[in-house]
């Protein structure tokens, strides 16, 4: 599942660095029950103005197109939203099941 995992970690990390006003990014990887869970926090706060919030969310989704495609191909799930932690910012998460991720990018293997 290495190929899929590298994509699912690198895309949101690059996006976090691009959108975050600070250099600090928190990344957590956890493999349990045949599933890789990725959680990433950056310090980009949610905009209070609805139009700015919608535009920012749209730009972030566009920047994460590859992540969306990889997760879908692996039959996983992903999303992002406001972090509930005291520091605020944005929380992104992705879930990759081993069964889908091991076949990612390998011709001839059924997904």
PDB file of C-alpha atoms in Angstrom:
ATOM      1  CA  UNK A   1       0.000   0.000   0.000  1.00  0.00           C
ATOM      2  CA  UNK A   2       3.082   2.225  -0.093  1.00  0.00           C
ATOM      3  CA  UNK A   3       2.265   4.028  -3.362  1.00  0.00           C
ATOM      4  CA  UNK A   4      -1.191   5.069  -2.213  1.00  0.00           C
ATOM      5  CA  UNK A   5       0.036   5.995   1.272  1.00  0.00           C
ATOM      6  CA  UNK A   6       2.788   8.246  -0.077  1.00  0.00           C
ATOM      7  CA  UNK A   7       0.266  10.113  -2.250  1.00  0.00           C
ATOM      8  CA  UNK A   8      -2.250  10.429   0.579  1.00  0.00           C
ATOM      9  CA  UNK A   9       0.390  11.878   2.908  1.00  0.00           C
ATOM     10  CA  UNK A  10       2.254  14.121   0.465  1.00  0.00           C
ATOM     11  CA  UNK A  11      -0.743  15.848  -1.142  1.00  0.00           C
ATOM     12  CA  UNK A  12      -2.331  17.176   2.061  1.00  0.00           C
ATOM     13  CA  UNK A  13       1.098  18.038   3.506  1.00  0.00           C
ATOM     14  CA  UNK A  14       1.908  20.169   0.450  1.00  0.00           C
ATOM     15  CA  UNK A  15      -1.547  21.749   0.611  1.00  0.00           C
ATOM     16  CA  UNK A  16      -1.162  22.529   4.331  1.00  0.00           C
ATOM     17  CA  UNK A  17       2.154  24.268   3.743  1.00  0.00           C
ATOM     18  CA  UNK A  18       0.590  26.259   0.913  1.00  0.00           C
ATOM     19  CA  UNK A  19      -2.493  27.402   2.853  1.00  0.00           C
ATOM     20  CA  UNK A  20      -1.128  27.736   6.379  1.00  0.00           C
ATOM     21  CA  UNK A  21       0.215  31.095   7.575  1.00  0.00           C
ATOM     22  CA  UNK A  22       2.654  29.316   9.932  1.00  0.00           C
ATOM     23  CA  UNK A  23       5.296  26.724   9.195  1.00  0.00           C
ATOM     24  CA  UNK A  24       3.880  24.271  11.747  1.00  0.00           C
ATOM     25  CA  UNK A  25       1.946  21.268  10.481  1.00  0.00           C
ATOM     26  CA  UNK A  26       0.932  18.237  12.546  1.00  0.00           C
ATOM     27  CA  UNK A  27       0.723  14.848  10.830  1.00  0.00           C
ATOM     28  CA  UNK A  28      -0.496  11.599  12.354  1.00  0.00           C
ATOM     29  CA  UNK A  29      -0.409   8.176  10.685  1.00  0.00           C
ATOM     30  CA  UNK A  30      -2.090   5.206  12.297  1.00  0.00           C
ATOM     31  CA  UNK A  31      -2.401   1.704  10.896  1.00  0.00           C
ATOM     32  CA  UNK A  32      -4.913  -0.474  12.697  1.00  0.00           C
ATOM     33  CA  UNK A  33      -7.547  -3.008  11.676  1.00  0.00           C
ATOM     34  CA  UNK A  34      -6.137  -3.200   8.124  1.00  0.00           C
ATOM     35  CA  UNK A  35      -6.714   0.539   7.617  1.00  0.00           C
ATOM     36  CA  UNK A  36      -4.333   3.494   7.379  1.00  0.00           C
ATOM     37  CA  UNK A  37      -5.675   6.668   8.969  1.00  0.00           C
ATOM     38  CA  UNK A  38      -4.019   9.983   8.139  1.00  0.00           C
ATOM     39  CA  UNK A  39      -4.808  13.146  10.104  1.00  0.00           C
ATOM     40  CA  UNK A  40      -3.167  16.478   9.336  1.00  0.00           C
ATOM     41  CA  UNK A  41      -3.626  19.820  11.104  1.00  0.00           C
ATOM     42  CA  UNK A  42      -2.491  23.185   9.796  1.00  0.00           C
ATOM     43  CA  UNK A  43      -2.926  26.650  11.293  1.00  0.00           C
ATOM     44  CA  UNK A  44      -5.110  28.102   8.525  1.00  0.00           C
ATOM     45  CA  UNK A  45      -8.195  29.413  10.362  1.00  0.00           C
ATOM     46  CA  UNK A  46     -11.717  29.186   9.015  1.00  0.00           C
ATOM     47  CA  UNK A  47     -12.890  32.462   7.477  1.00  0.00           C
ATOM     48  CA  UNK A  48     -15.816  34.128   9.240  1.00  0.00           C
ATOM     49  CA  UNK A  49     -17.220  35.703   6.080  1.00  0.00           C
ATOM     50  CA  UNK A  50     -19.295  33.069   4.225  1.00  0.00           C
ATOM     51  CA  UNK A  51     -18.086  34.053   0.740  1.00  0.00           C
ATOM     52  CA  UNK A  52     -14.422  33.940   1.779  1.00  0.00           C
ATOM     53  CA  UNK A  53     -14.977  30.607   3.539  1.00  0.00           C
ATOM     54  CA  UNK A  54     -16.608  29.131   0.419  1.00  0.00           C
ATOM     55  CA  UNK A  55     -13.847  30.418  -1.870  1.00  0.00           C
ATOM     56  CA  UNK A  56     -11.127  29.100   0.434  1.00  0.00           C
ATOM     57  CA  UNK A  57     -12.801  25.690   0.688  1.00  0.00           C
ATOM     58  CA  UNK A  58     -13.136  25.548  -3.090  1.00  0.00           C
ATOM     59  CA  UNK A  59      -9.434  26.369  -3.562  1.00  0.00           C
ATOM     60  CA  UNK A  60      -8.419  23.732  -1.004  1.00  0.00           C
ATOM     61  CA  UNK A  61     -10.622  21.081  -2.672  1.00  0.00           C
ATOM     62  CA  UNK A  62      -9.093  21.937  -6.055  1.00  0.00           C
ATOM     63  CA  UNK A  63      -5.588  21.613  -4.589  1.00  0.00           C
ATOM     64  CA  UNK A  64      -6.515  18.162  -3.240  1.00  0.00           C
ATOM     65  CA  UNK A  65      -7.822  16.681  -6.506  1.00  0.00           C
ATOM     66  CA  UNK A  66      -5.131  13.997  -6.602  1.00  0.00           C
ATOM     67  CA  UNK A  67      -5.855  13.031  -2.993  1.00  0.00           C
ATOM     68  CA  UNK A  68      -9.544  12.654  -3.850  1.00  0.00           C
ATOM     69  CA  UNK A  69      -8.738  10.429  -6.835  1.00  0.00           C
ATOM     70  CA  UNK A  70      -6.330   8.202  -4.905  1.00  0.00           C
ATOM     71  CA  UNK A  71      -8.685   7.771  -1.956  1.00  0.00           C
ATOM     72  CA  UNK A  72     -11.598   6.980  -4.279  1.00  0.00           C
ATOM     73  CA  UNK A  73      -9.493   4.426  -6.212  1.00  0.00           C
ATOM     74  CA  UNK A  74      -8.611   2.768  -2.895  1.00  0.00           C
ATOM     75  CA  UNK A  75     -12.253   2.730  -1.776  1.00  0.00           C
ATOM     76  CA  UNK A  76     -11.427   5.003   1.158  1.00  0.00           C
ATOM     77  CA  UNK A  77     -12.786   8.249   2.514  1.00  0.00           C
ATOM     78  CA  UNK A  78     -11.459  11.745   3.237  1.00  0.00           C
ATOM     79  CA  UNK A  79     -12.507  15.233   4.264  1.00  0.00           C
ATOM     80  CA  UNK A  80     -11.465  18.454   5.948  1.00  0.00           C
ATOM     81  CA  UNK A  81     -12.934  21.085   8.191  1.00  0.00           C
ATOM     82  CA  UNK A  82     -12.320  23.341  11.126  1.00  0.00           C
ATOM     83  CA  UNK A  83     -10.021  21.889  13.781  1.00  0.00           C
ATOM     84  CA  UNK A  84     -11.647  21.640  17.182  1.00  0.00           C
ATOM     85  CA  UNK A  85      -8.363  21.798  19.044  1.00  0.00           C
ATOM     86  CA  UNK A  86      -7.433  24.915  21.080  1.00  0.00           C
ATOM     87  CA  UNK A  87      -5.029  26.198  18.414  1.00  0.00           C
ATOM     88  CA  UNK A  88      -7.733  26.155  15.746  1.00  0.00           C
ATOM     89  CA  UNK A  89      -6.852  25.836  12.089  1.00  0.00           C
ATOM     90  CA  UNK A  90      -7.870  23.147   9.626  1.00  0.00           C
ATOM     91  CA  UNK A  91      -8.057  19.387  10.131  1.00  0.00           C
ATOM     92  CA  UNK A  92      -7.781  17.035   7.156  1.00  0.00           C
ATOM     93  CA  UNK A  93      -8.304  13.298   7.421  1.00  0.00           C
ATOM     94  CA  UNK A  94      -8.092  10.337   5.061  1.00  0.00           C
ATOM     95  CA  UNK A  95      -8.817   6.652   5.519  1.00  0.00           C
ATOM     96  CA  UNK A  96      -7.243   4.000   3.269  1.00  0.00           C
ATOM     97  CA  UNK A  97      -8.306   0.384   3.613  1.00  0.00           C
ATOM     98  CA  UNK A  98      -5.444  -2.026   3.006  1.00  0.00           C
ATOM     99  CA  UNK A  99      -7.474  -4.096   0.545  1.00  0.00           C
ATOM    100  CA  UNK A 100      -8.022  -1.138  -1.788  1.00  0.00           C
ATOM    101  CA  UNK A 101      -4.654   0.541  -1.284  1.00  0.00           C
ATOM    102  CA  UNK A 102      -2.551  -2.559  -2.008  1.00  0.00           C
ATOM    103  CA  UNK A 103      -4.017  -2.757  -5.521  1.00  0.00           C
ATOM    104  CA  UNK A 104      -3.577   0.972  -6.233  1.00  0.00           C
ATOM    105  CA  UNK A 105      -1.568   1.614  -9.394  1.00  0.00           C
ATOM    106  CA  UNK A 106      -0.962  -2.048 -10.161  1.00  0.00           C
ATOM    107  CA  UNK A 107      -2.337  -3.228 -13.484  1.00  0.00           C
ATOM    108  CA  UNK A 108      -4.192  -6.507 -13.425  1.00  0.00           C
ATOM    109  CA  UNK A 109      -5.182  -6.364  -9.766  1.00  0.00           C
ATOM    110  CA  UNK A 110      -8.842  -5.949  -8.951  1.00  0.00           C
ATOM    111  CA  UNK A 111      -9.826  -3.033  -6.764  1.00  0.00           C
TER     112      UNK A 111
END
